[in-house]
Amino acid sequence: MEKPYAIGIDIGGTNTVFGVVDKRGHIIAQGSIKTAAHKEINEYVTNLSSALQEVIDQVGGADNIKGIGVGAPNGNFFTGCIEFAPNLPWKGLIPLAQMLSDRIKVPVSLTNDANAAAIGEMTYGAARGMKDFIVITLGTGVGSGIVVNGQLVYGHDGFAGELGHTTIRRTNGRLCGCGRKGCLETYTSATGVARTAKEFLTSRKDESILRNVNIDEITSKDVAEAAQQGDTLAKEIFEYTGQILGEAFADFVAFSSPEAIILFGGLTKAGSLIFNPVKRHMEESMLPIFRNKVKLLMSELKESDAAVLGASALGWEVKEF
Amino acid sequence: MEKPYAIGIDIGGTNTVFGVVDKRGHIIAQGSIKTAAHKEINEYVTNLSSALQEVIDQVGGADNIKGIGVGAPNGNFFTGCIEFAPNLPWKGLIPLAQMLSDRIKVPVSLTNDANAAAIGEMTYGAARGMKDFIVITLGTGVGSGIVVNGQLVYGHDGFAGELGHTTIRRTNGRLCGCGRKGCLETYTSATGVARTAKEFLTSRKDESILRNVNIDEITSKDVAEAAQQGDTLAKEIFEYTGQILGEAFADFVAFSSPEAIILFGGLTKAGSLIFNPVKRHMEESMLPIFRNKVKLLMSELKESDAAVLGASALGWEVKEF
């Protein structure tokens, strides 16, 4: 009999969230533990395994679980390791997939969070039925999951799809956390939007609701709220962000000619404020043969469940022991 | 019995060259006709078919031919059509694969020339055994063929891999034949190198062997010859070209994390003049996790045979009738 459930685990810097998911993308049982509270990886895996066992028991035991998918920062699909993740408590190479499958006795696959989002869109979301698409995650950073011929693009080393670190400004580019300058994510992540707000407010003199906020604490949410109230400067911040994203997307299209680019993550809450300028600049910037052919879509995965669903989608694809 | 031969056809603006190729990449019989002499497509296909029949007869007839692969500008693998190719005599949509297989009674696959080069490298050349690589063709334009998971990336519409039209200069970029500005090929094609020479010679005052050539007739070959003689300005032209290519390659790596990038086409005759600066700037520009992992290689296909071999490699993969 085909096993009816997969488990998705999303490992974030603060929390680890997991759920048992059925084939239609419904979360049947769920739980979470604190990631940051576990400075030692063995202790973390022990506590995670106990918490997982509880939800597994709720659905009739491990025999009902096809596989476990894990989305984690710097997760490498090929090795099953978390590799040198700057925002997690454990340093170096962590063979998490192996450690977890040793305890739960269910096959475990691991990838990074953006790849998990892409598989989630393909399995349950906006990319159902598509064989060629790109998911762009707009959160604290900018990540990407790329699907070509119905398969996730991992590259020869498992690290493909770092589109947040393509260089979008080659002169006077913003300094990126990666040590280079001008990376896409320095402009178009939630953090990038806040940086733009700071720049605009410092270099310009025009009035703005945003001048009521402490300039060092402005968030992309503040900018979105101001723009929704009609604030001109705030709207221009989104126009600026959307232009840079749209120009970058035109280059991504020249690479893999996807059927769709799907936006995912916190910044998409700004809705049409970000969607419209991205769409307009993407079309304007594209090579003529690609114009009016590539869909720009918002993720269809429910925000609070998306990370778990995405990871669980990987659980359906694990190879049996 | 497995059929021992495939046919490769390379359709260029001036000549159409073809050959019968065995599994080891040896050209057993070959021929050519003038492309430009045939203003009418039916007449072209008739004459091409007659010429093909001669080489087919030399190897024992069509029963010995597995398939025919065609590399043509704007060739679409999915439709088998040449679509609106600006440098060919026939306008609009030309269903060449169908027309040819109707006459020769052998399955025909068609793609663009850069994709044919990529399949050629995978089948007979520098990419044998690789599943993830990118071929960059540096000729009159800049083309690309991208392989991911062992499969050529066609995208949802057959037009993926237009890396020559990614935007490498977003301010004051050179005008491209596609109507946009700052495309990679305006800087790093053979034509782009000639444009750089013209710019450098006009804006600078230093001595150069290139000042002996009529400035409007300078070619990339002139620049390579001057650089080989130690000419400083000519060497700086290759440094400039290599920097732009290397920076672009760093972004391509962030997309698909290939095992290798393979250089192909006329400009590669400049050898280390172009190879060294590309390699240096690619490494300097890459995200740290990719450094010292991606091979930069020169094509191993013999220049004069490369186009036919590349197209023939597609012939091995045709689906039977």
XYZ file of C-alpha atoms in Angstrom:
642
model
C 0.000 0.000 0.000
C 1.260 3.437 -0.784
C 2.161 5.370 2.327
C -0.304 8.218 2.878
C 1.866 10.875 4.552
C 5.108 12.814 4.253
C 6.727 14.981 6.894
C 8.035 18.470 6.258
C 10.544 20.133 8.574
C 11.547 23.762 8.255
C 14.662 24.668 10.205
C 14.903 28.376 10.868
C 17.374 30.267 13.007
C 14.824 30.668 15.810
C 12.282 27.860 15.437
C 12.071 24.452 13.819
C 8.530 23.800 12.592
C 7.266 20.466 11.272
C 4.100 18.813 10.085
C 2.636 15.585 8.756
C 1.166 16.304 5.325
C -1.154 14.287 3.122
C -1.046 14.050 -0.696
C -3.361 16.987 -1.154
C -1.184 19.303 0.902
C -3.218 19.281 4.104
C -1.258 19.461 7.333
C -2.680 16.670 9.513
C -0.524 17.139 12.617
C 2.196 19.591 13.512
C 4.653 20.784 16.120
C 7.751 22.867 16.724
C 10.858 23.122 18.856
C 13.269 26.002 19.465
C 16.278 25.776 17.160
C 18.371 28.358 18.943
C 17.950 26.707 22.346
C 20.123 23.760 21.200
C 23.765 24.704 21.001
C 24.762 21.079 20.479
C 23.580 19.202 17.399
C 23.095 15.765 19.008
C 20.871 17.248 21.672
C 18.915 19.073 18.947
C 18.408 15.907 16.898
C 17.348 13.973 20.005
C 14.723 16.550 20.938
C 13.543 16.963 17.359
C 13.203 13.180 16.999
C 11.102 12.949 20.178
C 8.828 15.737 18.997
C 8.529 14.122 15.568
C 7.724 10.746 17.105
C 4.695 12.304 18.805
C 3.146 13.486 15.537
C 4.154 10.241 13.815
C 2.317 8.278 16.498
C -0.742 10.471 15.941
C -0.960 9.255 12.338
C -0.420 5.566 13.074
C 3.371 5.257 13.187
C 6.350 5.435 10.842
C 4.879 2.818 8.477
C 2.498 5.493 7.260
C 5.295 7.971 6.420
C 6.756 7.924 2.909
C 9.636 10.229 3.730
C 10.835 13.279 5.566
C 11.856 16.459 3.742
C 13.922 19.112 5.457
C 14.401 22.705 4.347
C 17.351 24.337 6.055
C 19.681 27.257 5.366
C 22.708 26.009 3.378
C 21.148 22.547 3.104
C 22.886 20.460 0.431
C 20.642 17.943 -1.305
C 23.539 15.801 -2.530
C 25.284 15.358 0.805
C 22.283 15.651 3.146
C 24.395 18.060 5.161
C 23.827 21.564 6.459
C 27.057 23.198 5.361
C 28.460 26.169 7.268
C 25.137 27.903 7.920
C 25.876 31.329 9.398
C 22.493 31.694 11.119
C 22.287 28.307 12.856
C 23.920 27.392 16.196
C 25.975 24.484 14.755
C 29.207 25.126 12.895
C 30.809 23.266 10.019
C 29.275 20.254 8.255
C 26.180 18.798 9.929
C 25.017 15.450 8.407
C 21.447 16.114 9.455
C 19.640 13.809 7.010
C 21.655 10.815 8.162
C 21.343 11.697 11.867
C 17.590 12.046 11.569
C 16.958 8.911 9.511
C 19.104 6.901 11.949
C 16.636 7.761 14.709
C 13.270 7.914 12.943
C 13.935 5.019 10.507
C 12.321 6.901 7.653
C 14.256 8.176 4.590
C 15.223 11.855 4.904
C 15.997 14.344 2.126
C 17.374 17.779 2.794
C 17.716 20.923 0.729
C 17.842 24.650 1.259
C 14.714 26.621 2.077
C 14.304 28.217 -1.351
C 14.546 24.857 -3.108
C 11.978 23.471 -0.682
C 9.691 26.377 -1.584
C 10.082 25.554 -5.286
C 9.205 21.894 -4.771
C 6.282 23.015 -2.615
C 4.938 25.246 -5.407
C 5.303 22.395 -7.896
C 3.572 19.863 -5.662
C 0.828 21.936 -4.017
C 1.017 25.524 -5.257
C 1.183 27.928 -8.181
C 3.514 25.735 -10.254
C 1.378 22.596 -10.364
C 1.744 21.089 -13.842
C 4.714 23.280 -14.771
C 8.075 21.842 -15.812
C 10.061 25.082 -16.044
C 9.762 27.805 -13.439
C 11.720 29.817 -10.883
C 10.691 30.599 -7.303
C 12.215 33.748 -5.828
C 12.020 34.078 -2.051
C 12.000 37.659 -0.821
C 12.697 37.578 2.914
C 15.635 38.630 5.066
C 17.702 37.602 2.056
C 16.795 36.686 -1.518
C 16.817 32.982 -2.370
C 15.787 30.996 -5.406
C 14.705 27.533 -6.429
C 14.930 26.734 -10.129
C 13.077 23.938 -11.889
C 14.108 22.814 -15.397
C 12.492 19.896 -17.237
C 10.468 19.133 -14.102
C 13.601 18.715 -11.966
C 15.094 20.993 -9.359
C 18.414 22.447 -10.495
C 21.050 21.480 -7.918
C 24.134 21.932 -10.097
C 27.190 19.705 -9.891
C 27.755 20.494 -6.182
C 24.217 20.979 -4.844
C 24.513 24.769 -4.587
C 22.809 26.003 -7.753
C 20.159 28.693 -7.523
C 21.923 31.484 -5.662
C 20.164 34.162 -7.671
C 20.129 36.533 -4.692
C 23.880 36.752 -5.232
C 23.882 37.683 -8.892
C 25.422 41.108 -9.373
C 22.811 43.659 -10.318
C 24.881 46.812 -9.739
C 28.481 46.652 -10.923
C 29.491 50.168 -9.880
C 28.923 51.564 -6.372
C 26.932 48.464 -5.468
C 25.799 47.889 -1.905
C 28.012 45.744 0.317
C 26.515 42.255 0.747
C 26.841 39.839 3.639
C 28.716 37.513 1.259
C 31.582 40.016 1.092
C 30.894 41.123 -2.482
C 29.135 44.231 -3.767
C 25.956 44.870 -5.742
C 24.189 41.543 -5.073
C 20.470 41.409 -5.874
C 19.576 40.681 -2.255
C 21.151 43.903 -0.974
C 18.410 45.762 -2.878
C 15.378 43.507 -3.053
C 15.204 41.575 0.224
C 13.101 42.962 3.076
C 16.386 44.238 4.507
C 17.268 45.771 1.143
C 13.989 47.688 1.081
C 14.802 49.080 4.530
C 18.251 50.115 3.259
C 16.649 51.894 0.323
C 14.286 53.693 2.709
C 17.231 54.890 4.765
C 19.064 56.070 1.645
C 16.048 57.901 0.245
C 15.209 59.561 3.572
C 18.799 60.718 4.031
C 19.455 61.975 0.514
C 16.066 63.581 -0.116
C 14.161 66.410 1.549
C 10.543 65.653 0.608
C 7.923 64.899 3.238
C 7.057 61.328 4.093
C 5.135 59.440 6.756
C 8.331 57.421 7.139
C 10.030 60.422 8.726
C 7.930 59.637 11.833
C 9.757 56.314 12.246
C 13.244 56.049 13.790
C 15.369 55.828 10.646
C 17.547 53.028 12.034
C 14.521 50.877 12.806
C 12.537 51.216 9.576
C 11.328 47.885 8.175
C 9.913 46.901 4.803
C 6.562 46.595 6.606
C 6.732 50.299 7.570
C 7.452 51.146 3.936
C 4.536 49.016 2.703
C 2.127 50.610 5.180
C 3.236 54.109 4.217
C 2.878 53.283 0.517
C -0.613 51.887 1.114
C -1.513 55.252 2.649
C -0.361 56.935 -0.548
C 3.039 58.156 0.646
C 4.990 59.183 -2.453
C 8.461 58.434 -1.143
C 7.371 54.990 0.076
C 5.806 54.216 -3.299
C 9.037 55.233 -5.005
C 10.946 52.795 -2.786
C 8.807 49.974 -4.151
C 9.184 51.273 -7.701
C 12.974 51.260 -7.231
C 12.923 47.756 -5.733
C 10.614 46.455 -8.445
C 12.757 47.912 -11.198
C 15.859 46.118 -9.938
C 13.975 42.835 -9.516
C 12.346 43.146 -12.931
C 15.682 43.805 -14.623
C 17.205 40.813 -12.872
C 14.264 38.600 -13.879
C 14.790 39.527 -17.535
C 18.278 38.017 -17.283
C 17.001 34.915 -15.486
C 14.500 34.397 -18.300
C 17.331 34.558 -20.865
C 18.938 31.677 -18.975
C 16.169 29.116 -18.547
C 13.120 30.578 -20.318
C 10.695 29.559 -17.550
C 6.930 29.369 -17.912
C 6.626 31.405 -14.688
C 8.518 33.278 -12.017
C 6.833 32.872 -8.642
C 7.325 35.340 -5.779
C 7.409 33.927 -2.282
C 8.186 35.255 1.200
C 7.597 38.186 3.517
C 8.007 41.009 1.044
C 5.183 39.637 -1.130
C 2.756 40.826 1.551
C 3.199 44.243 -0.091
C 1.071 42.798 -2.938
C 0.637 45.015 -5.987
C 3.072 47.562 -4.562
C 5.881 45.182 -5.447
C 4.159 43.034 -8.107
C 3.284 45.831 -10.523
C 6.710 47.471 -10.886
C 8.415 44.060 -11.136
C 6.055 42.999 -13.917
C 6.431 46.255 -15.818
C 10.230 46.374 -15.654
C 10.578 42.666 -16.392
C 8.600 43.045 -19.623
C 10.441 46.233 -20.607
C 13.840 44.656 -19.988
C 13.328 41.295 -21.684
C 14.662 40.193 -25.032
C 11.732 40.601 -27.484
C 11.275 36.834 -28.072
C 10.433 36.381 -24.366
C 7.992 39.273 -23.929
C 4.425 38.558 -22.815
C 5.188 34.853 -22.449
C 6.504 34.506 -18.899
C 3.947 34.541 -16.076
C 4.741 36.491 -12.930
C 2.850 34.847 -10.055
C 2.481 35.149 -6.322
C 2.944 31.994 -4.248
C -0.306 30.115 -3.596
C 1.001 28.465 -0.461
C -0.567 29.738 2.754
C 2.170 31.818 4.375
C 2.170 30.140 7.788
C 2.230 26.621 6.298
C 4.392 27.230 3.252
C 7.750 26.254 4.703
C 6.465 22.953 6.096
C 4.537 22.140 2.915
C 7.578 22.907 0.782
C 9.811 20.645 2.837
C 7.187 17.882 2.939
C 7.019 17.925 -0.853
C 10.629 16.775 -0.809
C 9.554 13.941 1.511
C 7.405 12.443 -1.268
C 10.447 12.154 -3.496
C 12.861 10.388 -1.152
C 14.380 7.171 -2.337
C 13.374 4.139 -0.274
C 16.062 2.544 1.899
C 20.989 -3.881 -35.326
C 21.863 -0.449 -34.051
C 22.328 2.049 -36.828
C 25.978 3.070 -37.113
C 25.742 6.693 -38.331
C 24.137 10.055 -37.643
C 24.109 13.089 -39.891
C 24.941 16.584 -38.740
C 23.893 19.652 -40.691
C 25.080 23.149 -39.855
C 23.076 25.893 -41.526
C 24.974 29.153 -41.668
C 24.074 32.365 -43.433
C 26.520 31.644 -46.258
C 27.045 27.876 -46.368
C 25.263 24.758 -45.252
C 27.775 22.081 -44.260
C 26.908 18.461 -43.467
C 28.577 15.189 -42.642
C 27.916 11.545 -41.823
C 29.392 10.847 -38.390
C 30.091 7.603 -36.562
C 29.699 6.979 -32.814
C 33.239 8.040 -32.057
C 32.820 11.409 -33.707
C 34.628 10.677 -36.964
C 33.236 12.351 -40.047
C 32.925 9.574 -42.659
C 31.551 11.568 -45.562
C 30.713 15.222 -46.011
C 29.463 17.914 -48.321
C 28.075 21.430 -48.516
C 25.728 23.667 -50.456
C 25.348 27.437 -50.563
C 22.641 28.640 -48.202
C 22.420 32.158 -49.528
C 21.965 31.033 -53.146
C 18.489 29.682 -52.319
C 15.983 32.449 -51.821
C 13.121 29.982 -51.778
C 12.932 27.365 -49.017
C 11.478 24.495 -51.102
C 14.257 24.814 -53.624
C 16.786 24.852 -50.762
C 15.362 21.703 -49.188
C 15.293 19.945 -52.568
C 18.940 20.709 -53.262
C 20.003 19.913 -49.702
C 18.163 16.580 -49.880
C 19.902 15.638 -53.146
C 23.301 16.493 -51.696
C 22.491 14.535 -48.517
C 21.355 11.538 -50.553
C 24.789 11.340 -52.147
C 26.607 11.011 -48.802
C 23.884 8.683 -47.497
C 24.415 6.412 -50.500
C 28.160 6.425 -49.764
C 27.500 4.816 -46.374
C 25.029 2.206 -47.564
C 21.724 4.089 -47.571
C 19.240 5.585 -45.113
C 18.896 2.298 -43.192
C 22.317 2.995 -41.714
C 21.356 6.477 -40.424
C 19.972 6.779 -36.888
C 18.926 10.384 -37.280
C 19.703 13.803 -38.625
C 20.555 16.728 -36.353
C 20.395 20.285 -37.603
C 21.965 23.346 -36.005
C 20.501 26.563 -37.362
C 20.173 30.158 -36.188
C 16.879 30.548 -34.261
C 16.236 26.821 -34.522
C 13.532 25.727 -32.080
C 13.913 22.172 -30.808
C 10.269 21.875 -29.743
C 8.700 22.934 -33.029
C 11.443 21.798 -35.435
C 11.115 25.228 -37.028
C 13.592 27.944 -37.856
C 11.792 30.956 -36.413
C 12.358 34.413 -37.847
C 16.107 34.070 -38.400
C 17.468 37.482 -39.371
C 20.552 36.141 -41.188
C 18.899 33.481 -43.364
C 17.165 34.086 -46.711
C 13.770 32.663 -45.588
C 11.384 34.749 -43.545
C 8.921 33.724 -40.850
C 8.420 30.174 -39.580
C 10.236 27.463 -41.566
C 9.266 23.866 -40.565
C 12.651 22.567 -41.659
C 12.774 19.349 -39.606
C 9.470 18.182 -41.094
C 10.381 19.212 -44.648
C 13.666 17.368 -44.458
C 12.355 14.177 -42.875
C 9.557 14.049 -45.474
C 12.189 13.745 -48.179
C 14.997 11.748 -46.559
C 12.724 9.421 -44.514
C 14.998 9.689 -41.497
C 13.980 11.408 -38.216
C 15.245 14.995 -37.982
C 15.880 17.085 -34.870
C 16.694 20.766 -35.003
C 18.076 23.258 -32.536
C 20.093 26.436 -32.552
C 23.815 26.410 -33.220
C 24.905 27.040 -29.622
C 22.753 24.184 -28.322
C 24.197 21.942 -31.026
C 27.677 22.910 -29.836
C 26.741 21.960 -26.255
C 25.438 18.536 -27.312
C 28.583 18.119 -29.395
C 30.833 18.816 -26.401
C 28.824 16.366 -24.294
C 28.938 13.629 -26.934
C 32.431 14.000 -28.401
C 34.229 16.868 -26.666
C 35.327 18.543 -23.448
C 32.076 17.778 -21.586
C 32.087 13.993 -21.991
C 30.788 12.507 -18.742
C 29.527 15.833 -17.399
C 25.903 16.399 -16.427
C 26.056 20.135 -15.671
C 27.932 22.545 -17.905
C 27.550 25.620 -20.076
C 28.982 26.165 -23.557
C 29.548 29.792 -24.528
C 30.045 30.467 -28.237
C 32.120 33.543 -28.968
C 31.653 34.357 -32.634
C 29.908 37.158 -34.521
C 27.492 37.063 -31.584
C 27.582 35.335 -28.218
C 25.456 32.208 -27.869
C 25.061 29.590 -25.176
C 23.985 26.015 -24.680
C 23.198 24.998 -21.101
C 23.093 21.426 -19.818
C 21.478 20.626 -16.453
C 21.101 17.075 -15.094
C 22.465 15.758 -18.380
C 19.728 17.439 -20.417
C 19.885 20.491 -22.632
C 17.890 23.388 -21.169
C 15.296 24.407 -23.745
C 12.891 26.209 -21.407
C 9.138 26.152 -21.774
C 9.240 27.594 -25.308
C 12.498 26.188 -26.725
C 14.388 29.483 -26.464
C 16.373 29.109 -23.223
C 20.072 29.870 -23.210
C 20.244 33.379 -24.601
C 23.123 34.326 -22.313
C 24.599 36.646 -24.946
C 21.594 38.852 -24.231
C 21.964 39.124 -20.480
C 22.583 42.726 -19.484
C 26.145 43.228 -18.321
C 26.213 47.031 -18.379
C 23.099 48.758 -17.063
C 24.278 52.346 -17.596
C 25.656 53.636 -20.897
C 25.604 50.105 -22.287
C 26.365 49.480 -25.948
C 23.431 49.252 -28.337
C 22.742 45.637 -29.303
C 21.228 44.217 -32.478
C 18.284 43.050 -30.364
C 17.302 46.680 -29.729
C 18.363 46.705 -26.073
C 21.493 48.099 -24.455
C 24.412 46.589 -22.539
C 24.038 42.962 -23.723
C 27.003 40.673 -23.112
C 27.477 40.059 -26.823
C 28.032 43.746 -27.594
C 31.265 43.471 -25.573
C 32.505 39.908 -25.834
C 31.701 38.676 -29.343
C 34.334 39.022 -32.061
C 32.380 42.089 -33.170
C 32.377 43.381 -29.586
C 36.157 43.115 -29.413
C 36.401 45.157 -32.619
C 34.068 47.777 -31.072
C 36.278 47.936 -27.991
C 39.337 48.418 -30.218
C 37.646 51.302 -31.972
C 36.662 52.884 -28.644
C 40.125 52.504 -27.137
C 41.887 53.841 -30.251
C 39.576 56.848 -30.400
C 39.606 57.796 -26.728
C 43.279 57.100 -26.025
C 46.486 58.566 -27.402
C 49.054 55.836 -26.707
C 50.887 54.082 -29.498
C 49.635 50.790 -30.861
C 50.273 48.533 -33.831
C 46.512 48.713 -34.334
C 46.860 52.347 -35.443
C 48.275 50.945 -38.711
C 44.923 49.297 -39.498
C 41.959 51.236 -40.915
C 39.946 51.830 -37.741
C 36.638 50.930 -39.391
C 37.966 47.584 -40.580
C 39.677 46.319 -37.417
C 38.743 42.738 -36.524
C 39.241 40.678 -33.377
C 41.922 38.806 -35.348
C 43.891 42.039 -35.797
C 43.621 42.673 -32.056
C 44.797 39.129 -31.235
C 47.781 39.426 -33.599
C 48.786 42.774 -32.109
C 48.471 41.404 -28.573
C 50.589 38.392 -29.503
C 53.276 40.850 -30.604
C 53.138 42.438 -27.151
C 51.061 45.489 -28.039
C 49.891 47.018 -24.741
C 46.656 48.510 -26.000
C 45.683 45.245 -27.716
C 46.403 43.282 -24.544
C 44.230 45.693 -22.580
C 41.378 45.074 -25.020
C 41.498 41.363 -24.146
C 41.791 42.168 -20.438
C 38.656 44.344 -20.746
C 36.808 41.649 -22.697
C 37.888 38.941 -20.287
C 36.803 40.956 -17.283
C 33.292 41.391 -18.641
C 33.030 37.714 -19.587
C 34.410 36.595 -16.227
C 31.948 38.776 -14.326
C 29.081 37.419 -16.393
C 30.239 33.824 -15.831
C 30.172 34.389 -12.056
C 26.452 35.145 -12.362
C 25.843 32.131 -14.617
C 27.501 29.928 -11.994
C 25.148 31.300 -9.320
C 22.287 30.102 -11.517
C 23.157 26.514 -12.399
C 26.450 25.763 -10.571
C 27.981 23.940 -13.547
C 30.984 21.650 -13.376
C 32.502 23.559 -16.303
C 32.085 26.500 -18.628
C 33.398 25.693 -22.093
C 34.479 28.368 -24.562
C 33.762 27.716 -28.225
C 34.013 29.710 -31.450
C 36.236 32.079 -33.381
C 37.376 34.302 -30.529
C 38.864 31.305 -28.678
C 41.647 31.289 -31.284
C 43.130 34.091 -29.176
C 43.969 31.351 -26.633
C 45.442 32.501 -23.330
C 44.897 36.153 -24.299
C 41.198 35.644 -23.629
C 41.316 32.573 -21.361
C 43.520 34.044 -18.617
C 41.581 37.245 -17.892
C 38.253 35.384 -18.048
C 39.496 32.812 -15.540
C 40.924 35.446 -13.180
C 37.849 37.683 -13.180
C 35.457 34.750 -12.935
C 37.175 33.523 -9.771
C 37.388 37.019 -8.283
C 33.719 37.731 -8.975
C 32.193 34.460 -7.778
C 30.338 33.866 -4.556
C 32.878 32.248 -2.176
C 31.130 28.823 -2.132
C 31.731 28.466 -5.896
C 35.393 29.529 -6.038
C 37.993 27.095 -7.390
C 35.300 24.546 -8.232
C 34.172 25.469 -11.735
C 36.424 24.438 -14.629
C 36.974 26.893 -17.438
C 37.739 24.885 -20.593
C 38.364 25.419 -24.269
C 36.302 23.375 -26.725
C 37.956 20.114 -27.759
C 36.081 19.913 -31.022
C 38.219 20.497 -34.108
C 37.205 23.945 -35.309
C 36.389 23.048 -38.916
C 34.297 20.011 -37.938
C 32.741 21.313 -34.741
C 29.468 22.590 -36.156
C 28.750 19.361 -38.047
C 29.755 17.179 -35.085
C 27.583 19.225 -32.733
C 24.551 18.897 -34.981
C 25.176 15.188 -35.570
C 25.196 14.599 -31.816
C 21.558 15.694 -31.861
C 20.965 13.098 -34.570
C 21.783 10.282 -32.137
C 19.004 11.433 -29.831
C 16.114 11.639 -32.291
C 12.995 9.712 -31.505
C 12.222 6.935 -33.991
C 9.213 7.422 -36.267
